[in-house]
PDB file of C-alpha atoms in Angstrom:
ATOM      1  CA  MET L   1      -0.380   0.142   0.050  1.00  0.00           C
ATOM      2  CA  PRO L   2       1.336   3.713  -0.609  1.00  0.00           C
ATOM      3  CA  PHE L   3       3.147   5.248   2.565  1.00  0.00           C
ATOM      4  CA  GLU L   4       0.489   6.492   5.103  1.00  0.00           C
ATOM      5  CA  ARG L   5       2.299   9.622   5.539  1.00  0.00           C
ATOM      6  CA  TYR L   6       3.635  11.574   2.883  1.00  0.00           C
ATOM      7  CA  GLY L   7       4.637  15.450   2.735  1.00  0.00           C
ATOM      8  CA  VAL L   8       7.055  17.741   2.368  1.00  0.00           C
ATOM      9  CA  LEU L   9       9.646  19.539   4.818  1.00  0.00           C
ATOM     10  CA  SER L  10      10.404  22.892   4.109  1.00  0.00           C
ATOM     11  CA  GLY L  11      13.259  24.698   6.328  1.00  0.00           C
ATOM     12  CA  THR L  12      16.889  26.007   6.379  1.00  0.00           C
ATOM     13  CA  LEU L  13      19.606  23.943   4.607  1.00  0.00           C
ATOM     14  CA  HIS L  14      21.781  23.698   7.550  1.00  0.00           C
ATOM     15  CA  HIS L  15      25.147  21.231   6.820  1.00  0.00           C
ATOM     16  CA  HIS L  16      25.161  18.181   4.720  1.00  0.00           C
ATOM     17  CA  TYR L  17      27.855  15.156   4.242  1.00  0.00           C
ATOM     18  CA  ARG L  18      27.946  11.706   2.931  1.00  0.00           C
ATOM     19  CA  ASP L  19      27.569   8.140   4.790  1.00  0.00           C
ATOM     20  CA  GLN L  20      30.989   6.339   4.885  1.00  0.00           C
ATOM     21  CA  PRO L  21      31.881   3.600   2.752  1.00  0.00           C
ATOM     22  CA  ASP L  22      31.854   0.355   4.511  1.00  0.00           C
ATOM     23  CA  ASN L  23      30.823  -3.391   3.964  1.00  0.00           C
ATOM     24  CA  GLN L  24      27.838  -3.918   5.009  1.00  0.00           C
ATOM     25  CA  GLY L  25      25.304  -3.267   1.743  1.00  0.00           C
ATOM     26  CA  ARG L  26      24.028  -0.292   3.342  1.00  0.00           C
ATOM     27  CA  TRP L  27      21.980   1.821   1.385  1.00  0.00           C
ATOM     28  CA  PHE L  28      24.070   4.644   0.453  1.00  0.00           C
ATOM     29  CA  HIS L  29      23.112   8.178   1.509  1.00  0.00           C
ATOM     30  CA  VAL L  30      24.223  12.407   1.382  1.00  0.00           C
ATOM     31  CA  ASN L  31      22.426  13.183   4.408  1.00  0.00           C
ATOM     32  CA  VAL L  32      21.512  16.754   4.464  1.00  0.00           C
ATOM     33  CA  GLU L  33      20.220  18.801   7.905  1.00  0.00           C
ATOM     34  CA  VAL L  34      17.594  20.947   7.742  1.00  0.00           C
ATOM     35  CA  ASP L  35      16.595  23.307  10.667  1.00  0.00           C
ATOM     36  CA  ALA L  36      12.451  24.006  10.976  1.00  0.00           C
ATOM     37  CA  PRO L  37      10.764  25.637  14.225  1.00  0.00           C
ATOM     38  CA  ASP L  38      10.220  21.798  15.829  1.00  0.00           C
ATOM     39  CA  GLY L  39      14.065  21.550  15.586  1.00  0.00           C
ATOM     40  CA  ARG L  40      16.841  20.201  13.207  1.00  0.00           C
ATOM     41  CA  TYR L  41      15.764  17.327  10.064  1.00  0.00           C
ATOM     42  CA  HIS L  42      18.100  14.973   9.276  1.00  0.00           C
ATOM     43  CA  CYS L  43      16.958  13.946   5.818  1.00  0.00           C
ATOM     44  CA  ALA L  44      18.546  10.582   4.095  1.00  0.00           C
ATOM     45  CA  ILE L  45      18.815  11.146  -0.011  1.00  0.00           C
ATOM     46  CA  ASP L  46      19.254   8.033  -1.663  1.00  0.00           C
ATOM     47  CA  VAL L  47      22.245   7.795  -4.632  1.00  0.00           C
ATOM     48  CA  ASP L  48      22.414   4.414  -3.993  1.00  0.00           C
ATOM     49  CA  SER L  49      24.915   1.754  -2.004  1.00  0.00           C
ATOM     50  CA  HIS L  50      28.407   1.785  -1.754  1.00  0.00           C
ATOM     51  CA  LYS L  51      28.720  -1.730  -3.776  1.00  0.00           C
ATOM     52  CA  SER L  52      24.952  -2.013  -5.610  1.00  0.00           C
ATOM     53  CA  ASN L  53      24.617  -3.285  -8.896  1.00  0.00           C
ATOM     54  CA  VAL L  54      21.443  -1.880  -9.036  1.00  0.00           C
ATOM     55  CA  GLY L  55      22.415   1.736  -9.878  1.00  0.00           C
ATOM     56  CA  VAL L  56      21.028   4.979  -9.629  1.00  0.00           C
ATOM     57  CA  HIS L  57      19.733   7.749 -12.184  1.00  0.00           C
ATOM     58  CA  TRP L  58      18.929  11.206 -11.697  1.00  0.00           C
ATOM     59  CA  LYS L  59      18.032  14.380 -12.970  1.00  0.00           C
ATOM     60  CA  THR L  60      18.915  18.393 -11.924  1.00  0.00           C
ATOM     61  CA  LEU L  61      16.631  21.237 -13.198  1.00  0.00           C
ATOM     62  CA  VAL L  62      15.501  24.983 -12.401  1.00  0.00           C
ATOM     63  CA  LEU L  63      12.154  25.907 -12.109  1.00  0.00           C
ATOM     64  CA  ASP L  64      10.654  28.462 -10.855  1.00  0.00           C
ATOM     65  CA  ALA L  65       8.239  28.767  -7.733  1.00  0.00           C
ATOM     66  CA  ALA L  66       4.613  28.566  -9.961  1.00  0.00           C
ATOM     67  CA  ALA L  67       5.987  25.408 -11.210  1.00  0.00           C
ATOM     68  CA  LEU L  68       7.186  23.879  -8.823  1.00  0.00           C
ATOM     69  CA  GLY L  69       3.761  23.786  -6.936  1.00  0.00           C
ATOM     70  CA  PRO L  70       2.116  24.622  -3.674  1.00  0.00           C
ATOM     71  CA  ALA L  71       4.952  23.617  -1.576  1.00  0.00           C
ATOM     72  CA  THR L  72       6.780  26.355  -2.219  1.00  0.00           C
ATOM     73  CA  ALA L  73       4.402  28.433  -0.542  1.00  0.00           C
ATOM     74  CA  LEU L  74       4.026  26.279   2.825  1.00  0.00           C
ATOM     75  CA  SER L  75       5.323  27.705   6.208  1.00  0.00           C
ATOM     76  CA  PRO L  76       7.869  26.379   7.763  1.00  0.00           C
ATOM     77  CA  GLY L  77       8.208  23.001   9.479  1.00  0.00           C
ATOM     78  CA  TYR L  78       6.720  19.532   7.971  1.00  0.00           C
ATOM     79  CA  HIS L  79       3.272  19.144   6.096  1.00  0.00           C
ATOM     80  CA  ASP L  80       1.767  16.271   5.180  1.00  0.00           C
ATOM     81  CA  LEU L  81       0.426  16.327   1.498  1.00  0.00           C
ATOM     82  CA  ALA L  82      -2.364  14.400   0.410  1.00  0.00           C
ATOM     83  CA  PRO L  83      -1.101  12.101  -2.840  1.00  0.00           C
ATOM     84  CA  ALA L  84      -2.875  14.569  -5.314  1.00  0.00           C
ATOM     85  CA  PRO L  85      -1.138  17.237  -7.764  1.00  0.00           C
ATOM     86  CA  GLU L  86      -3.264  19.867  -6.131  1.00  0.00           C
ATOM     87  CA  SER L  87      -2.028  19.504  -2.613  1.00  0.00           C
ATOM     88  CA  GLY L  88       1.816  19.743  -4.219  1.00  0.00           C
ATOM     89  CA  ALA L  89       2.216  16.198  -3.688  1.00  0.00           C
ATOM     90  CA  LEU L  90       5.033  15.533  -6.177  1.00  0.00           C
ATOM     91  CA  ASP L  91       4.708  12.798  -9.036  1.00  0.00           C
ATOM     92  CA  TYR L  92       8.390  12.065 -11.434  1.00  0.00           C
ATOM     93  CA  LEU L  93       6.004  10.521 -13.991  1.00  0.00           C
ATOM     94  CA  ARG L  94       2.930  12.575 -14.182  1.00  0.00           C
ATOM     95  CA  HIS L  95       3.721  15.959 -13.194  1.00  0.00           C
ATOM     96  CA  PRO L  96       3.942  18.852 -15.790  1.00  0.00           C
ATOM     97  CA  ALA L  97       7.312  20.124 -15.062  1.00  0.00           C
ATOM     98  CA  LEU L  98       8.934  16.699 -14.066  1.00  0.00           C
ATOM     99  CA  VAL L  99       7.790  14.810 -17.361  1.00  0.00           C
ATOM    100  CA  ASP L 100      10.424  13.955 -19.543  1.00  0.00           C
ATOM    101  CA  HIS L 101       9.425  12.931 -22.596  1.00  0.00           C
ATOM    102  CA  SER L 102      12.574  12.704 -24.653  1.00  0.00           C
ATOM    103  CA  GLY L 103      13.021   8.796 -23.761  1.00  0.00           C
ATOM    104  CA  VAL L 104      16.119   9.568 -23.558  1.00  0.00           C
ATOM    105  CA  LEU L 105      19.026   8.344 -20.375  1.00  0.00           C
ATOM    106  CA  PHE L 106      22.597   9.179 -20.027  1.00  0.00           C
ATOM    107  CA  GLN L 107      25.461   7.193 -19.331  1.00  0.00           C
ATOM    108  CA  ARG L 108      27.832  10.744 -18.503  1.00  0.00           C
ATOM    109  CA  ARG L 109      26.712  13.663 -17.904  1.00  0.00           C
ATOM    110  CA  PRO L 110      26.493  15.457 -21.350  1.00  0.00           C
ATOM    111  CA  PRO L 111      28.363  18.215 -22.338  1.00  0.00           C
ATOM    112  CA  THR L 112      27.866  21.524 -22.043  1.00  0.00           C
ATOM    113  CA  TRP L 113      26.601  22.796 -25.594  1.00  0.00           C
ATOM    114  CA  LEU L 114      23.650  19.816 -25.248  1.00  0.00           C
ATOM    115  CA  GLN L 115      22.691  20.390 -21.801  1.00  0.00           C
ATOM    116  CA  ASP L 116      22.423  24.159 -23.073  1.00  0.00           C
ATOM    117  CA  LEU L 117      20.444  22.877 -25.639  1.00  0.00           C
ATOM    118  CA  LEU L 118      18.625  20.440 -23.983  1.00  0.00           C
ATOM    119  CA  ASP L 119      17.522  23.525 -21.333  1.00  0.00           C
ATOM    120  CA  LEU L 120      16.983  25.130 -24.673  1.00  0.00           C
ATOM    121  CA  LEU L 121      13.762  23.180 -25.671  1.00  0.00           C
ATOM    122  CA  GLY L 122      12.874  22.511 -22.530  1.00  0.00           C
ATOM    123  CA  SER L 123      13.962  19.019 -21.893  1.00  0.00           C
ATOM    124  CA  HIS L 124      15.501  17.153 -18.996  1.00  0.00           C
ATOM    125  CA  PRO L 125      16.898  13.751 -19.244  1.00  0.00           C
ATOM    126  CA  TRP L 126      18.506  11.182 -16.514  1.00  0.00           C
ATOM    127  CA  GLN L 127      21.617  10.458 -15.728  1.00  0.00           C
ATOM    128  CA  ALA L 128      23.157   6.932 -14.845  1.00  0.00           C
ATOM    129  CA  GLY L 129      26.187   6.560 -12.838  1.00  0.00           C
ATOM    130  CA  SER L 130      27.694   5.906  -9.552  1.00  0.00           C
ATOM    131  CA  ASN L 131      26.309   7.053  -6.408  1.00  0.00           C
ATOM    132  CA  ALA L 132      29.857   9.530  -6.191  1.00  0.00           C
ATOM    133  CA  GLU L 133      28.419  10.799  -9.419  1.00  0.00           C
ATOM    134  CA  ALA L 134      25.143  11.283  -8.402  1.00  0.00           C
ATOM    135  CA  ALA L 135      26.187  12.863  -5.188  1.00  0.00           C
ATOM    136  CA  ASP L 136      28.282  15.129  -7.356  1.00  0.00           C
ATOM    137  CA  ALA L 137      25.419  16.306  -8.617  1.00  0.00           C
ATOM    138  CA  LEU L 138      23.557  17.118  -5.696  1.00  0.00           C
ATOM    139  CA  GLU L 139      25.763  18.433  -3.378  1.00  0.00           C
ATOM    140  CA  PRO L 140      26.179  22.227  -5.192  1.00  0.00           C
ATOM    141  CA  LEU L 141      22.495  22.858  -4.590  1.00  0.00           C
ATOM    142  CA  LEU L 142      23.024  22.328  -1.070  1.00  0.00           C
ATOM    143  CA  VAL L 143      23.973  25.458  -0.157  1.00  0.00           C
ATOM    144  CA  PRO L 144      24.362  26.179   3.964  1.00  0.00           C
ATOM    145  CA  GLY L 145      21.406  29.238   4.436  1.00  0.00           C
ATOM    146  CA  ARG L 146      18.998  28.550   0.960  1.00  0.00           C
ATOM    147  CA  ARG L 147      15.844  27.416   1.750  1.00  0.00           C
ATOM    148  CA  ALA L 148      15.158  24.093   1.469  1.00  0.00           C
ATOM    149  CA  LEU L 149      11.967  21.320   0.502  1.00  0.00           C
ATOM    150  CA  VAL L 150      12.536  18.296   1.379  1.00  0.00           C
ATOM    151  CA  PHE L 151       9.753  15.774  -0.410  1.00  0.00           C
ATOM    152  CA  GLY L 152       9.622  11.972   0.956  1.00  0.00           C
ATOM    153  CA  GLU L 153       8.114   9.749   4.182  1.00  0.00           C
ATOM    154  CA  PRO L 154       8.832  11.276   8.092  1.00  0.00           C
ATOM    155  CA  PHE L 155      10.307   8.894  10.396  1.00  0.00           C
ATOM    156  CA  THR L 156       7.858   7.090  11.761  1.00  0.00           C
ATOM    157  CA  HIS L 157       9.699   4.892  14.199  1.00  0.00           C
ATOM    158  CA  ASP L 158      13.166   6.046  14.948  1.00  0.00           C
ATOM    159  CA  PRO L 159      14.894   4.551  18.131  1.00  0.00           C
ATOM    160  CA  GLU L 160      16.031   7.881  19.290  1.00  0.00           C
ATOM    161  CA  GLY L 161      13.410  10.045  18.489  1.00  0.00           C
ATOM    162  CA  ASP L 162      14.976  12.277  15.914  1.00  0.00           C
ATOM    163  CA  LEU L 163      13.350  14.022  13.066  1.00  0.00           C
ATOM    164  CA  GLY L 164      14.200  13.585   9.600  1.00  0.00           C
ATOM    165  CA  MET L 165      13.078  12.550   6.487  1.00  0.00           C
ATOM    166  CA  HIS L 166      13.630   9.402   4.478  1.00  0.00           C
ATOM    167  CA  ASN L 167      12.556   7.450   0.928  1.00  0.00           C
ATOM    168  CA  VAL L 168      13.509  10.692  -1.051  1.00  0.00           C
ATOM    169  CA  HIS L 169      13.814   9.225  -4.363  1.00  0.00           C
ATOM    170  CA  GLN L 170      11.009   7.882  -7.315  1.00  0.00           C
ATOM    171  CA  ASN L 171       8.353   5.744  -4.771  1.00  0.00           C
ATOM    172  CA  GLN L 172       6.758   4.054  -7.460  1.00  0.00           C
ATOM    173  CA  GLY L 173       7.856   1.279 -10.228  1.00  0.00           C
ATOM    174  CA  ASP L 174       8.874  -1.090  -7.978  1.00  0.00           C
ATOM    175  CA  PRO L 175       8.535  -4.894  -9.681  1.00  0.00           C
ATOM    176  CA  VAL L 176       7.333  -7.517  -8.766  1.00  0.00           C
ATOM    177  CA  GLY L 177       8.703  -9.154  -6.151  1.00  0.00           C
ATOM    178  CA  SER L 178      10.414  -6.001  -4.783  1.00  0.00           C
ATOM    179  CA  GLN L 179      10.525  -5.748  -0.731  1.00  0.00           C
ATOM    180  CA  TRP L 180       9.280  -2.770  -2.005  1.00  0.00           C
ATOM    181  CA  TRP L 181       6.270  -3.569  -4.426  1.00  0.00           C
ATOM    182  CA  ASP L 182       3.592  -2.759  -1.466  1.00  0.00           C
ATOM    183  CA  GLU L 183       4.649   0.729  -1.201  1.00  0.00           C
ATOM    184  CA  ASN L 184       4.520   1.540  -4.555  1.00  0.00           C
ATOM    185  CA  GLY L 185       1.966   4.567  -4.874  1.00  0.00           C
ATOM    186  CA  ILE L 186       1.206   7.823  -7.314  1.00  0.00           C
ATOM    187  CA  TRP L 187       2.080  11.010  -5.922  1.00  0.00           C
ATOM    188  CA  GLN L 188       4.165  10.580  -3.544  1.00  0.00           C
ATOM    189  CA  ASP L 189       7.624  10.621  -4.709  1.00  0.00           C
ATOM    190  CA  GLY L 190      10.497  12.306  -2.750  1.00  0.00           C
ATOM    191  CA  ALA L 191      13.202  15.329  -4.397  1.00  0.00           C
ATOM    192  CA  THR L 192      15.817  17.952  -2.896  1.00  0.00           C
ATOM    193  CA  ALA L 193      15.044  21.404  -3.795  1.00  0.00           C
ATOM    194  CA  THR L 194      16.857  24.386  -2.700  1.00  0.00           C
ATOM    195  CA  LEU L 195      15.773  28.087  -3.529  1.00  0.00           C
ATOM    196  CA  ARG L 196      18.149  29.834  -5.357  1.00  0.00           C
ATOM    197  CA  PRO L 197      19.342  33.634  -4.942  1.00  0.00           C
ATOM    198  CA  ASP L 198      17.303  34.662  -8.648  1.00  0.00           C
ATOM    199  CA  GLY L 199      13.938  33.211  -6.613  1.00  0.00           C
ATOM    200  CA  ARG L 200      14.158  30.221  -8.186  1.00  0.00           C
ATOM    201  CA  TYR L 201      14.374  26.263  -7.676  1.00  0.00           C
ATOM    202  CA  ASP L 202      17.175  24.060  -8.276  1.00  0.00           C
ATOM    203  CA  LEU L 203      15.220  20.059  -7.815  1.00  0.00           C
ATOM    204  CA  PHE L 204      16.956  16.983  -7.314  1.00  0.00           C
ATOM    205  CA  LEU L 205      14.901  13.996  -8.590  1.00  0.00           C
ATOM    206  CA  ASN L 206      16.671  10.746  -8.047  1.00  0.00           C
ATOM    207  CA  ARG L 207      15.162   6.514  -8.715  1.00  0.00           C
ATOM    208  CA  PHE L 208      16.811   3.666  -8.758  1.00  0.00           C
ATOM    209  CA  SER L 209      17.621   1.732 -12.340  1.00  0.00           C
ATOM    210  CA  SER L 210      14.867  -1.103 -11.218  1.00  0.00           C
ATOM    211  CA  GLN L 211      12.100   1.038 -10.942  1.00  0.00           C
ATOM    212  CA  SER L 212      10.119   1.484 -13.923  1.00  0.00           C
ATOM    213  CA  ALA L 213       8.947   5.104 -15.986  1.00  0.00           C
ATOM    214  CA  HIS L 214       6.124   4.214 -16.328  1.00  0.00           C
ATOM    215  CA  THR L 215       2.950   3.100 -14.015  1.00  0.00           C
ATOM    216  CA  ASN L 216      -0.686   2.113 -13.865  1.00  0.00           C
ATOM    217  CA  VAL L 217      -2.554   4.261 -11.556  1.00  0.00           C
ATOM    218  CA  LEU L 218      -1.512   2.208  -8.939  1.00  0.00           C
ATOM    219  CA  GLY L 219       2.503   2.944  -8.912  1.00  0.00           C
ATOM    220  CA  HIS L 220       3.135  -0.295 -10.356  1.00  0.00           C
ATOM    221  CA  PRO L 221       5.129  -0.255 -13.080  1.00  0.00           C
ATOM    222  CA  ASN L 222       2.751  -1.409 -16.332  1.00  0.00           C
TER     223      ASN L 222
END
């Protein structure tokens, strides 16, 4: 079933750091600390695991606040969002500002001239690579002091009671037999956004290569 709670954290970006590599097969994250009125949140941004053969896809884009949606107008703090476009929820495959119609997947970052042309045409294809390359793409957005919006699932069972967000990635399209199949759902995708000095938002989207780019109304692969 889809998440019981899904929402967005609005706050001020304090700091970020990468997980330390190990040999335990843990999922690899960029950890983002965001200050909000009720405390400092720990947000775990998935960029794949240290030794995973699953692979990670990502893309970055710049959006006007109006294009990103209602979440940009929310006050600082965590807000639950209904799984529907009018709430401010995100869906990589249905949100008009996020959908990529090119069908292109780059295995490495395209050259600057090609990226400039794609931007001009409004196309934002996915890139594929290692966890380090995904982290390299995310980290320039993580400027301390910027307003941050982190979409995903709030921590509900943290043994230390810490505030935080996880499942900050695509949350639909996991295949049959996957341990995440039951969590598939539409309009509940995670993302990381930070406010630029020009009033627009930098946005980082991330998904695993095992997740489908086409899903039905339940969020399961077509």
